[in-house]
Each structure stands twice: as structure tokens, then as C-alpha cells.
XYZ file of N, CA and C in Angstrom:
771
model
N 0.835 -1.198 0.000
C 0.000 0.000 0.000
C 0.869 1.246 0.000
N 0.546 2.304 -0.788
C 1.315 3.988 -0.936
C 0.981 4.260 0.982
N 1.974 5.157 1.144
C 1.766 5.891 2.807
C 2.476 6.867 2.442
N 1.806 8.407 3.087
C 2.614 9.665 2.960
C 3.576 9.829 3.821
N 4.881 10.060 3.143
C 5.657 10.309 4.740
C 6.453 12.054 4.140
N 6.950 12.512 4.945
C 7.267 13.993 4.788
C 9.185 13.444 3.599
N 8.991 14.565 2.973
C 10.221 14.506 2.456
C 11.510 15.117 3.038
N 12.554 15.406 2.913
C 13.604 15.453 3.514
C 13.970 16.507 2.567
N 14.120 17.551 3.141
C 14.460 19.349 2.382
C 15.562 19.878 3.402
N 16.660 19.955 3.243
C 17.903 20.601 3.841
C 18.756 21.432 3.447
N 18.505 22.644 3.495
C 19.581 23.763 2.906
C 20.476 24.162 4.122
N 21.872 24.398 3.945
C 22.665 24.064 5.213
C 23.791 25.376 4.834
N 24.275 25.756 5.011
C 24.696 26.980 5.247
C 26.059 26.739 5.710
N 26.721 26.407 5.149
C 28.036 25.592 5.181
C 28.844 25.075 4.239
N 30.066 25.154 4.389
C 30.817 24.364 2.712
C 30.554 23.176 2.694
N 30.335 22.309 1.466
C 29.721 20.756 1.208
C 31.050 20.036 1.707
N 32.624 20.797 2.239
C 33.493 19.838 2.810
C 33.314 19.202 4.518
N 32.253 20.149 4.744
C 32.021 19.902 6.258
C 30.946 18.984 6.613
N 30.688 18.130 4.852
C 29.324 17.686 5.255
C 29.090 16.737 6.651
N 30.400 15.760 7.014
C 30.062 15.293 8.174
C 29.233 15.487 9.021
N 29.637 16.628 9.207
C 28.979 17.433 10.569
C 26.962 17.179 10.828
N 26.611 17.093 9.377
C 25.359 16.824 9.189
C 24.337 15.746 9.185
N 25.557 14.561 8.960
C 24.546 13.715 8.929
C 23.352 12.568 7.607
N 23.523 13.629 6.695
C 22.878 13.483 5.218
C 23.103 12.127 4.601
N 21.972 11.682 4.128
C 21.914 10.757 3.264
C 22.850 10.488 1.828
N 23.534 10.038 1.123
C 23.969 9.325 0.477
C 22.789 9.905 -0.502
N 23.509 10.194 -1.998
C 22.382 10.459 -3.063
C 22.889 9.530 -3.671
N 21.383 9.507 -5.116
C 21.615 9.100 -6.219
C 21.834 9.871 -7.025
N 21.720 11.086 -6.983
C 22.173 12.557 -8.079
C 22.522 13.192 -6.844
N 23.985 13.411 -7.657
C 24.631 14.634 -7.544
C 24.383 15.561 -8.933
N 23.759 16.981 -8.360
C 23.442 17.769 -9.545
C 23.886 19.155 -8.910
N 25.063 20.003 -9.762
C 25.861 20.771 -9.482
C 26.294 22.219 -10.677
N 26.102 22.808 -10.191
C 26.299 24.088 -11.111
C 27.721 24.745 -10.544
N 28.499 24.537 -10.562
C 29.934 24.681 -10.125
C 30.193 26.134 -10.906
N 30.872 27.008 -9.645
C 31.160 28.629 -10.669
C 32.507 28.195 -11.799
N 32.272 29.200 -12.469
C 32.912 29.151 -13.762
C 34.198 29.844 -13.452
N 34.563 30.460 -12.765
C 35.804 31.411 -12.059
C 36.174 31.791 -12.806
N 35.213 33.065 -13.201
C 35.234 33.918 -14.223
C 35.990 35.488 -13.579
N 35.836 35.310 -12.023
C 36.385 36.554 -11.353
C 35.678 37.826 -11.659
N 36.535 38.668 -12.041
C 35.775 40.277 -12.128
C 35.570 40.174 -14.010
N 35.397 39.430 -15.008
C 34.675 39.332 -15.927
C 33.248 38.528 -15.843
N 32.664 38.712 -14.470
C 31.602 37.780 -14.610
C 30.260 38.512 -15.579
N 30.474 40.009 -15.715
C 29.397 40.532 -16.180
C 29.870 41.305 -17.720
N 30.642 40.343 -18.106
C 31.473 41.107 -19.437
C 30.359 41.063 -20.481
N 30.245 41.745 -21.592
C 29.571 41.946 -22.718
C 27.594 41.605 -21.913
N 27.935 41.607 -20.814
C 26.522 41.949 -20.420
C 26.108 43.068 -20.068
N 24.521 43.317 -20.245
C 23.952 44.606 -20.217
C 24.471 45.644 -18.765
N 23.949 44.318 -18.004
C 24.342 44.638 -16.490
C 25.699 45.344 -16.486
N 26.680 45.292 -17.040
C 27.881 46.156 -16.857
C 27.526 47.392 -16.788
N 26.168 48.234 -17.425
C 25.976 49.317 -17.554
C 24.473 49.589 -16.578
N 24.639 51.167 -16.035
C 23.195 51.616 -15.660
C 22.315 51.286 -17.076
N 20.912 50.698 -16.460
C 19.892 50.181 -16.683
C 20.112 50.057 -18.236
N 21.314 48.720 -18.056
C 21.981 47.891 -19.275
C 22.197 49.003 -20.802
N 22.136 50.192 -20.363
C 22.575 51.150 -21.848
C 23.960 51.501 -21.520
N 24.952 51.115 -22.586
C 26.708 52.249 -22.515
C 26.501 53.152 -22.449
N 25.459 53.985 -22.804
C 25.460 55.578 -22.835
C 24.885 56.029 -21.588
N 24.650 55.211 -20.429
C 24.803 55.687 -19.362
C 25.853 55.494 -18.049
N 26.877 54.796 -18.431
C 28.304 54.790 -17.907
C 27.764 53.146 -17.249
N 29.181 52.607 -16.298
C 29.631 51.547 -15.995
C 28.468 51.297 -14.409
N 28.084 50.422 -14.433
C 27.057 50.479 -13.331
C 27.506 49.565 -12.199
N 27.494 49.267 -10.726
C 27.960 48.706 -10.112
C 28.809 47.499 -9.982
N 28.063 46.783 -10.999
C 28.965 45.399 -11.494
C 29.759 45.450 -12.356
N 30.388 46.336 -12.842
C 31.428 46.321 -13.893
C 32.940 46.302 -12.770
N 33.371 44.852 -14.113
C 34.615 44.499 -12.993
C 34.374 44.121 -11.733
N 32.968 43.293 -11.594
C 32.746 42.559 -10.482
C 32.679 41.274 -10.737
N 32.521 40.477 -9.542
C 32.324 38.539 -9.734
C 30.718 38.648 -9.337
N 30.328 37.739 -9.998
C 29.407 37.046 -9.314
C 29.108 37.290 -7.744
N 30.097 36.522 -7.475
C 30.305 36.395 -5.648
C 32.005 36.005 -5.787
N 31.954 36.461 -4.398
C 33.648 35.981 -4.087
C 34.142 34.680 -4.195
N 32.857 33.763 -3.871
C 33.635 32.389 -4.294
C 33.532 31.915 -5.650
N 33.647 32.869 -6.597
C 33.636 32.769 -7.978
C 35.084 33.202 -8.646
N 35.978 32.199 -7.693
C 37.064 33.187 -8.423
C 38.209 31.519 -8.273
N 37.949 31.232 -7.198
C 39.036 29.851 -6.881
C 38.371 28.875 -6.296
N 37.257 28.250 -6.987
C 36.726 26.787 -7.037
C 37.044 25.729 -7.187
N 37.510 24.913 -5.803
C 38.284 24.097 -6.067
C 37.830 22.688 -6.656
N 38.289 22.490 -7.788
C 37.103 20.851 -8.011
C 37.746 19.913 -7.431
N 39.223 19.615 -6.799
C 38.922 18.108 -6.913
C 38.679 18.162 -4.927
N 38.050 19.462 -4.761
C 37.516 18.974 -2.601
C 35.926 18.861 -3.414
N 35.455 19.373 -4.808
C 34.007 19.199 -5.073
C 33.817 17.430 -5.353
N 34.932 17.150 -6.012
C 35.169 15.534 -6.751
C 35.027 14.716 -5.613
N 35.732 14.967 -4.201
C 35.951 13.774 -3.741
C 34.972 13.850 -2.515
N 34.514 15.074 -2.437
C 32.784 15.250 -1.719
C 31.666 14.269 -2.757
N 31.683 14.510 -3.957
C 31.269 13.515 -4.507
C 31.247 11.750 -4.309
N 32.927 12.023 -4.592
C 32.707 10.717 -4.645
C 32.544 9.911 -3.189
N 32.321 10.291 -2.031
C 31.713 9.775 -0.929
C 30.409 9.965 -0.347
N 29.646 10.828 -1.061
C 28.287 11.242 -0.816
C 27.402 10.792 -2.139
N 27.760 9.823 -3.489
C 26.937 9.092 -3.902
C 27.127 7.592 -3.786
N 25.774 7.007 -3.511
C 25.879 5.924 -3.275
C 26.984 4.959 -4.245
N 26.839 3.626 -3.508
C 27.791 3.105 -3.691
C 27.073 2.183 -5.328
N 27.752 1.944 -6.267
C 27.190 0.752 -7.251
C 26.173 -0.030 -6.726
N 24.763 -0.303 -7.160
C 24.253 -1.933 -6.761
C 24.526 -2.867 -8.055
N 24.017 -3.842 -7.458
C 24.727 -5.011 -8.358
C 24.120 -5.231 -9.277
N 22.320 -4.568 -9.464
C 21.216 -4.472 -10.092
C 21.849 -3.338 -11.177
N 21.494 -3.754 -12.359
C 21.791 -3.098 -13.504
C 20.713 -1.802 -13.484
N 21.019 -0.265 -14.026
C 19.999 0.290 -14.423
C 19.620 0.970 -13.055
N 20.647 1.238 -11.812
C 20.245 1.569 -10.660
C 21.502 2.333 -10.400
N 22.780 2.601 -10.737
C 23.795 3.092 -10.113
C 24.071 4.851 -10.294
N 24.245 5.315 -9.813
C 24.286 6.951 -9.278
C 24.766 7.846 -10.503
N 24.643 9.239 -10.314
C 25.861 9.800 -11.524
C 25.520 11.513 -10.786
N 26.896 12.084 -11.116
C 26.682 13.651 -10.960
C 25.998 14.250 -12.618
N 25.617 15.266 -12.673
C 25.395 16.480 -13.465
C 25.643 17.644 -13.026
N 26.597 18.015 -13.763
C 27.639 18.785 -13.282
C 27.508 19.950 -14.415
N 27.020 21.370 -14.522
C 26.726 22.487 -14.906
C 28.283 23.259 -15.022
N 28.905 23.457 -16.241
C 30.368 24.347 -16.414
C 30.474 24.692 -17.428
N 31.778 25.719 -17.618
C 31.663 26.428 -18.567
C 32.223 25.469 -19.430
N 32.094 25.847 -21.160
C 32.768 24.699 -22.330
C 34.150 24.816 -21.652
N 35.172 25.719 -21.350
C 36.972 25.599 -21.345
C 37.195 25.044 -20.091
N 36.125 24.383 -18.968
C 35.887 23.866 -17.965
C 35.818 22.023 -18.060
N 35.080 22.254 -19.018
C 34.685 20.885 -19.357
C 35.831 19.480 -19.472
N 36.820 19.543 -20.347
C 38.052 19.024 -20.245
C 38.853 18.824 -18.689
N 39.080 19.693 -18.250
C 39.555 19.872 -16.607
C 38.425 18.890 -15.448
N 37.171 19.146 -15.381
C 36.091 18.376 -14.357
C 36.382 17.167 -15.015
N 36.322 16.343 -16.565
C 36.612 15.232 -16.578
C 37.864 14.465 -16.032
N 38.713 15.288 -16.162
C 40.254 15.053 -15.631
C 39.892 14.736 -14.294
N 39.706 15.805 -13.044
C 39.157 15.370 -11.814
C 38.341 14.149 -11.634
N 37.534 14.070 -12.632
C 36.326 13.471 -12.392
C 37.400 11.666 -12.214
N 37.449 11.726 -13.137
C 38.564 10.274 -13.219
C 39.290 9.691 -12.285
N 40.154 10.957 -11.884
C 40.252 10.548 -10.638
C 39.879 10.308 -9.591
N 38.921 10.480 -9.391
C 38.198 9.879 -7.483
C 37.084 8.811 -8.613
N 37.398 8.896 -9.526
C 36.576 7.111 -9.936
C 35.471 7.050 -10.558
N 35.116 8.423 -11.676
C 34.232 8.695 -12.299
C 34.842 8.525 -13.808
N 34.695 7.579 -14.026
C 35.335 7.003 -15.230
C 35.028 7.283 -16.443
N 33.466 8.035 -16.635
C 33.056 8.391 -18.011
C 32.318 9.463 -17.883
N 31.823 9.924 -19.551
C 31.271 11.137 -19.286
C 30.784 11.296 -20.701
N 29.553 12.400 -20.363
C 28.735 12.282 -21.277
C 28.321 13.825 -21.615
N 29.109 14.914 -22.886
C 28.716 15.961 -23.058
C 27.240 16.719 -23.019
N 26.611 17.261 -22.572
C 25.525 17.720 -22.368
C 25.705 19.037 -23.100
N 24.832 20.075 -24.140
C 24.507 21.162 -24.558
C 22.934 21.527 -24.217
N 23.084 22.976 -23.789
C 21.552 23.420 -23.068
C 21.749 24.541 -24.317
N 20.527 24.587 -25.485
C 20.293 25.489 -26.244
C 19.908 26.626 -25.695
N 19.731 27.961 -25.636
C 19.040 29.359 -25.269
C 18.211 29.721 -26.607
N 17.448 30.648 -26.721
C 16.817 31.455 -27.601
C 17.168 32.875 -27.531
N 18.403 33.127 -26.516
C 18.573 34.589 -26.703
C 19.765 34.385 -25.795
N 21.015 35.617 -25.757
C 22.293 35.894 -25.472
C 22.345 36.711 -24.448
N 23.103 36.856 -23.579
C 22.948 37.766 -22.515
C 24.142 38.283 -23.049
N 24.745 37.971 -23.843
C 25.893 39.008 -24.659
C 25.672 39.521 -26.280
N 24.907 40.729 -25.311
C 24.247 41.557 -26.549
C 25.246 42.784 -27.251
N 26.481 43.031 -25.947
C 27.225 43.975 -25.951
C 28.308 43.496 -27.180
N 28.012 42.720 -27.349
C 29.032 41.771 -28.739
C 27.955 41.643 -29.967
N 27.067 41.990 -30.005
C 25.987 41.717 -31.204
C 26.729 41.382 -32.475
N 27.458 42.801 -32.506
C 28.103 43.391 -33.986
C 29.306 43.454 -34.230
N 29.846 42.513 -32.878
C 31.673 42.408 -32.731
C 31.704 40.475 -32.892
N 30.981 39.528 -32.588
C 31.170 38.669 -33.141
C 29.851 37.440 -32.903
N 30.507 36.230 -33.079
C 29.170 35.295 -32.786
C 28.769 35.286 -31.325
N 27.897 35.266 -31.094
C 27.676 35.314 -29.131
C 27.345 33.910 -28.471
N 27.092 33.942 -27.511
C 26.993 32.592 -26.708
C 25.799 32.555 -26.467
N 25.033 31.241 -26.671
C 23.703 31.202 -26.739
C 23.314 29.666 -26.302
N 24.629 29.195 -25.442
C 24.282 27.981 -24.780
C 25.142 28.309 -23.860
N 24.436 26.823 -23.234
C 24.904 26.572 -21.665
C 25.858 25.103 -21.535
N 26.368 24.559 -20.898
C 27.279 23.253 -20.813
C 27.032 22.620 -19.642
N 27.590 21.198 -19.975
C 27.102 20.274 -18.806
C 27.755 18.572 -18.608
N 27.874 17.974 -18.006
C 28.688 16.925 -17.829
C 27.724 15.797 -17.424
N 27.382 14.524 -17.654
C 26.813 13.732 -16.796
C 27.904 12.992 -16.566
N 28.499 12.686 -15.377
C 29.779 11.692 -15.283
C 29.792 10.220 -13.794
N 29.531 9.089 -13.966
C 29.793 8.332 -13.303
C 30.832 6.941 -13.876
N 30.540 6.234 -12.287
C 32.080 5.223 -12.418
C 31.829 4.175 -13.678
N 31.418 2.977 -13.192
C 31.321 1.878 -13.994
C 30.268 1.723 -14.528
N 29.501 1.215 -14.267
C 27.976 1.300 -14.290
C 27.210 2.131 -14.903
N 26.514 1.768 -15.879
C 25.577 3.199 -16.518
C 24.592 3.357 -14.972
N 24.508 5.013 -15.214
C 23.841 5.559 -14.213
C 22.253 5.256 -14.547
N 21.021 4.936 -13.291
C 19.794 4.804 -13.758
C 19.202 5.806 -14.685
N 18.583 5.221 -15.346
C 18.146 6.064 -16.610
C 17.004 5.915 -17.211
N 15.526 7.285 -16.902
C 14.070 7.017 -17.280
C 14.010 7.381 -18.725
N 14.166 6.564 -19.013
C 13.664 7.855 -20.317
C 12.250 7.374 -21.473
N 11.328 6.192 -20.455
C 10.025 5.465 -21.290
C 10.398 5.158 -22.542
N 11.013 4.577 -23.039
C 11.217 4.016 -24.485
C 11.851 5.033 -25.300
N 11.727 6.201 -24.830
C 12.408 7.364 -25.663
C 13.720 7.657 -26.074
N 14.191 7.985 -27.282
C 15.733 8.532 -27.096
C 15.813 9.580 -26.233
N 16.802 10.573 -25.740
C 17.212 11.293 -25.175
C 18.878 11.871 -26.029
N 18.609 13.154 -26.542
C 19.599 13.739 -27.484
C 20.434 14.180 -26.247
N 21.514 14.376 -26.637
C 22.758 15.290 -26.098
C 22.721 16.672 -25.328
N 21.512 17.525 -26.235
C 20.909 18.363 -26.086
C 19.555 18.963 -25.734
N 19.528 19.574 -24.796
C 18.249 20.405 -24.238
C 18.210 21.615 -24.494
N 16.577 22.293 -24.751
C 16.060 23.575 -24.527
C 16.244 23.986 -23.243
N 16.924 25.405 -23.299
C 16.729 25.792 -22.201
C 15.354 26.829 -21.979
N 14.857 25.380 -21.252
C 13.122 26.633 -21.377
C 12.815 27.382 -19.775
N 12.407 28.262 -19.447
C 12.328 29.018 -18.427
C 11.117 29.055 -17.972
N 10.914 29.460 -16.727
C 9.842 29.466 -16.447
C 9.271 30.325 -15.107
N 8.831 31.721 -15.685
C 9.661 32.758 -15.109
C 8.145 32.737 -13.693
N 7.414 32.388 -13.489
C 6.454 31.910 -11.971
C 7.917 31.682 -10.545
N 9.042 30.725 -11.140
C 9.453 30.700 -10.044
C 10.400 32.078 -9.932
N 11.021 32.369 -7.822
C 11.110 33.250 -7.869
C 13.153 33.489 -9.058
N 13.586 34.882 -8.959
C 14.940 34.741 -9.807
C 15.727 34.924 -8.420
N 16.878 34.521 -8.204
C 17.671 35.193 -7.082
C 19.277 35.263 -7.113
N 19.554 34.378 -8.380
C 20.897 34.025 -8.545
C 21.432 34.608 -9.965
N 22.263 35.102 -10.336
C 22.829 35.827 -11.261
C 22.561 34.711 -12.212
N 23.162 32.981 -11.734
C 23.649 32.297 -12.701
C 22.570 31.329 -12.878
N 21.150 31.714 -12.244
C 20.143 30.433 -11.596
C 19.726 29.570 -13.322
N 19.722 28.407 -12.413
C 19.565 27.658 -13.984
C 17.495 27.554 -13.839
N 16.491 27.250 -15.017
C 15.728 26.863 -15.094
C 14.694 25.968 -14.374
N 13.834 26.281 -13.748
C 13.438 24.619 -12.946
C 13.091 23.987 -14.017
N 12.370 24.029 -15.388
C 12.186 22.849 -16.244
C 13.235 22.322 -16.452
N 14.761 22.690 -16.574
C 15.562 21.834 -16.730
C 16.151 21.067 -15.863
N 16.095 21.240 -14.923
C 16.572 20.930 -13.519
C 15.865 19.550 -13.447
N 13.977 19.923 -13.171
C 13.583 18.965 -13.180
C 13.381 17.928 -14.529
N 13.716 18.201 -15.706
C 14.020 17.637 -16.725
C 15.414 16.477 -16.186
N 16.077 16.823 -15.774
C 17.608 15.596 -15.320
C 17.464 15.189 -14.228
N 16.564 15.352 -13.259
C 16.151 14.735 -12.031
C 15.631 13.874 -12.195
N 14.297 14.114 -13.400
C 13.400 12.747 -13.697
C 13.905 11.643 -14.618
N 15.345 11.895 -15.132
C 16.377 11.294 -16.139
C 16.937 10.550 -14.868
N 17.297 10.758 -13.980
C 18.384 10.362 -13.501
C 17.851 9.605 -12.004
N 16.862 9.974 -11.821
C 16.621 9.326 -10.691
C 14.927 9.219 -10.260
N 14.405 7.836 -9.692
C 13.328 7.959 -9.107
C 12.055 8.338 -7.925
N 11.270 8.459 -7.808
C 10.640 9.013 -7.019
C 10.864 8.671 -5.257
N 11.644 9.501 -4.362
C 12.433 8.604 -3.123
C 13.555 8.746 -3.409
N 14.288 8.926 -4.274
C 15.427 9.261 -4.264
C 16.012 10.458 -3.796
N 17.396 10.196 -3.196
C 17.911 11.482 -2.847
C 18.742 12.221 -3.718
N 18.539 13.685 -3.688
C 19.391 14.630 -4.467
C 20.559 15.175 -4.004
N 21.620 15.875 -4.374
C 22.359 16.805 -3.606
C 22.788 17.804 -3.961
N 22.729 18.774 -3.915
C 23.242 19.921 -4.426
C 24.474 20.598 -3.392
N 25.610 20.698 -3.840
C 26.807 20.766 -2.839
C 27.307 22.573 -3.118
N 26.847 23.315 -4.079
C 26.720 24.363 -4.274
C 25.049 25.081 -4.803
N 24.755 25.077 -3.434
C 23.046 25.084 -3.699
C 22.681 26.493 -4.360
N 23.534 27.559 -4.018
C 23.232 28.884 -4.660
C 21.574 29.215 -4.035
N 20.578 29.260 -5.315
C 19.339 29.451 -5.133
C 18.414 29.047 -4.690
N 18.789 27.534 -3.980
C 18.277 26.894 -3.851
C 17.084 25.975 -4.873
N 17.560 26.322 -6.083
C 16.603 25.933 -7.187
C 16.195 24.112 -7.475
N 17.686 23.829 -7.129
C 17.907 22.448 -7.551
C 16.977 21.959 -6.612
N 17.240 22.247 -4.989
C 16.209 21.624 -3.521
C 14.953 21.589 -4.064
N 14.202 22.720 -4.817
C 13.038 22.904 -4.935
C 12.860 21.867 -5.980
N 13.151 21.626 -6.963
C 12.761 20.823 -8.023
C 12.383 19.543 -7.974
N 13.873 18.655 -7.185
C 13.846 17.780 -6.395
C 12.412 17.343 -5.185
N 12.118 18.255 -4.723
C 11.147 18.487 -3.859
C 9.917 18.394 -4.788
N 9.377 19.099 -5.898
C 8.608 19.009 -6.312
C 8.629 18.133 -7.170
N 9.384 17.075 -7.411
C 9.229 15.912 -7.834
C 9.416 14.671 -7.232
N 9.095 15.185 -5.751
C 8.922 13.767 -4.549
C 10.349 13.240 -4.536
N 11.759 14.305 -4.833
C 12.358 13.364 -4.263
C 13.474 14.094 -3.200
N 14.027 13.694 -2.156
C 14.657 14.296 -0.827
C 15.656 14.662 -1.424
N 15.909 16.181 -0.906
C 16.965 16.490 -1.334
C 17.930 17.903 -0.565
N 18.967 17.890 -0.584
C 19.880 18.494 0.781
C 21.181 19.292 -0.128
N 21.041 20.445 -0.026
C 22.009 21.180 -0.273
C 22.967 22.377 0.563
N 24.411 22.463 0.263
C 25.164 23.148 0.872
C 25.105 24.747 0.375
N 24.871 25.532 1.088
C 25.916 27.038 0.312
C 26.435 28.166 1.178
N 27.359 28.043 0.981
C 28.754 29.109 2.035
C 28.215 30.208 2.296
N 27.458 31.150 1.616
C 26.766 32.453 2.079
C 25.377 32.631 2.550
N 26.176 33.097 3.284
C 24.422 33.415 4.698
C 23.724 34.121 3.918
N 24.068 35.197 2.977
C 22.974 36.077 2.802
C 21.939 35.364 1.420
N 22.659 34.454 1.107
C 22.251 33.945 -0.535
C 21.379 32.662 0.194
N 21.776 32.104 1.222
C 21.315 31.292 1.639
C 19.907 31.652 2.086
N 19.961 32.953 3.095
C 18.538 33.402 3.770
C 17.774 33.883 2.329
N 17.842 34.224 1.502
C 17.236 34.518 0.126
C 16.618 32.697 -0.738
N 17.459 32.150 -0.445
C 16.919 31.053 -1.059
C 15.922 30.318 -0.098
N 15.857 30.246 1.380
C 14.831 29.830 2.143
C 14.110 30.537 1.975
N 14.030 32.062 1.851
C 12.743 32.782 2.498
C 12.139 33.152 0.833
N 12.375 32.439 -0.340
C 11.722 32.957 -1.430
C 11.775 31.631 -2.688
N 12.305 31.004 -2.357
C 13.008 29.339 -3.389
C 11.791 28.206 -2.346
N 12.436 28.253 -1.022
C 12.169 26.830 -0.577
C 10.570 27.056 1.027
N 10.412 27.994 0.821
C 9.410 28.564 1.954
C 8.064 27.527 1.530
N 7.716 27.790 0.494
C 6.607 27.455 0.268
C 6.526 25.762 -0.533
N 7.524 25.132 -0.379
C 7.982 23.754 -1.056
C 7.080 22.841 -0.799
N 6.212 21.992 -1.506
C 5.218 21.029 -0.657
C 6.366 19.806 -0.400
N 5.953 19.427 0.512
C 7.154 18.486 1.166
C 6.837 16.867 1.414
N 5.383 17.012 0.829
C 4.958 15.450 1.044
C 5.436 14.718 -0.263
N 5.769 13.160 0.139
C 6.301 12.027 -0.911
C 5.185 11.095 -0.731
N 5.533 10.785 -1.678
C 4.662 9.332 -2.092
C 5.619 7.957 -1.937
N 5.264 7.244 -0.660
C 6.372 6.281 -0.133
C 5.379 4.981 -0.839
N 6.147 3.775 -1.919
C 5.767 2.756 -2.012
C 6.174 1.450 -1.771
């Protein structure tokens, strides 16, 4: 018989190296948007460099700013080997074993596989997120612009579980938006896509993790697709923004079978 039991929602306010301290379940997705350590070009050929995004009204607060401060020296392999002890272990059952999705920039991509290998993530699988529009508009007429996003699915031996109802599944996703939820993060990714690789990657009861939770976007998705999920992020103030406007209103009941 189905029984409701409450789901498991944890945003923790802390670096994902301290996870000990917590306690947390073991996922089956690790799903991660890792900064790009872009430093003080985080807002280059974007509007935002300028008052209310026009050049002809001079350089506006973020010019020659980061993101955030921890957007500058991200270390992957304390992200790799937080990984690789916080997803479960192989089962012996085919069609059940774990995998990260891992959100980076393309000149990133090469480097996380390198890490990745080492703590025992043996393969990897290019991901492209299409856009319909550029946030580097300031380049229109200076060259081609960037109009995607990048992404990694990478685990050990074992193909990672995988829904996909008889369907193929391309390389590539729309990045479709869906502007109801709230915005809070410079870099916040989509909840349709979010929950688009949640329902790829893992089933209903399953646990998520987000080890750079930012917006808390990933918790919510996870959540609204019945499955538990616990994320880290180092800043108090990004953190109190993602409880009191991301995860406040989260329905929290699962469907236990």
C-alpha cells in the first residue's frame, strides 16, 4: 500500500566539505552548477555592466565585479571527492547506479573530466543546453555570441539509472524558463531543466544533492518531484534569500511505495 511520509528538504549553510557534521543521506544525483571562475569578468559583454543595461549611461555597479567571491578559486577536486563519498555506492542491479550532473563552462569541461577520473568517475557524457537569446548583446556586432549553456553527466562503472520510457534522449536540451518561479541568482539555472535531469536520472524517493546550492533551485525541483533532497551554500545572505523565497513554500509530502 502507498503511505505519505514527509520529504527530507535541507539547505545548510556551510561548505559541502564539512558535510560530516550533518549527517545526510547518500544520493543518487549529484546535480551541481559549479562557478565558472570567471572573477571580475563575470558581467562582461553583459547589459548589467551598464546603468539600466545602456553604454550611454556609464559603468554600473557590477562592472569588474564577480558574481560572488567564491567565484574566483573553485576548487574541483575537494568538489570531486565530496562527490565521490556522498553518492551511493554501485548496486549489483543493472539500471540503478548513481551519476553527478555537473553544470560548467565549455573551457571547464576538459579539466572536471580530468578530476572526475580521478576519485573514480570514469566516463562522461557531453551535455549542450540550447538558449533562444544571449545575454551578450554587448558583442551583437563584434562577433558570434553565446547562446548555450554546458554540462557533464559523469559516473564510475555502471551506466547511471536512466528514465527515459522508451524514448531517445539527445545530447541536447532547450533551455526553457519558467519565469512563476522566484529569480535570485545571477547564474540560476531553469526549474524545467533541472527537473528535466532529475526525472532522467533518478526515481521518485530518491535522494538529491546539491553541494553548491546557490538558489536553492535544484532543492526545490527535487522536492517538487517527490524526491529528498539536501544542499550546501557558504553564504548566509544567498542562503537566507533562497529559504525565504526558493524553498518557503515547497510542498514536502512524498509518495512512499
Amino acid at each position: 500500500m502507498e503511505h505519505e511520509r514527509k520529504a527530507k528538504l535541507q539547505l545548510i549553510n556551510d561548505h559541502f566539505q564539512n558535510y560530516k557534521r550533518y549527517a545526510i543521506p547518500k544520493a543518487q544525483l549529484v546535480i551541481a552548477d559549479i562557478p565558472y571562475n570567471l572573477a571580475d569578468n563575470a558581467y562582461a559583454s553583459n547589459p548589467l555592466w551598464y546603468k539600466g543595461g545602456d553604454d550611454r549611461n556609464g559603468q554600473s555597479d557590477k562592472a569588474g565585479k564577480t558574481f560572488f567571491d567564491t567565484d574566483v578559486d573553485f576548487r574541483v577536486a575537494e568538489f570531486m571527492h565530496f562527490c565521490s563519498h556522498m553518492l551511493i555506492k554501485e548496486p549489483k542491479q543493472t539500471g540503478k547506479a548513481p551519476a553527478m550532473v555537473v553544470f560548467c563552462a565549455f573551457q571547464q569541461m576538459q579539466m572536471v573530466i580530468d578530476y572526475a577520473e580521478r576519485y573514480g568517475f570514469k566516463h562522461s557524457i557531453p551535455l549542450v543546453f540550447i538558449k533562444n537569446s544571449s545575454a551578450q548583446v554587448l558583442k551583437a556586432n563584434m562577433k558570434i555570441v553565446g547562446a548555450t549553456e554546458y554540462g557533464l553527466v559523469l559516473y564510475r562503472d555502471k551506466l547511471p539509472k536512466f528514465n527515459n520510457d522508451g524514448r531517445m534522449i539527445f545530447n541536447w536540451f532547450n533551455w526553457v524558463n519558467d519565469n512563476s518561479y522566484p529569480k535570485i541568482h545571477p547564474t540560476q539555472k531553469p526549474m524545467p531543466v533541472l527537473k528535466r535531469l532529475i526525472e532522467i536520472f533518478t526515481d521518485k524517493g530518491d535522494t538529491v544533492i546539491d553541494p553548491v546550492a546557490g538558489s536553492g533551485s535544484t532543492l526545490r525541483a527535487a522536492a517538487e518531484l517527490n524526491r529528498s533532497a539536501y544542499g550546501f551554500e557558504i553564504k548566509k545572505d544567498m542562503c537566507k534569500l533562497a529559504q525565504e523565497k526558493m524553498l518557503k513554500t515547497t510542498e514536502l509530502s512524498l509518495l512512499s511505495i
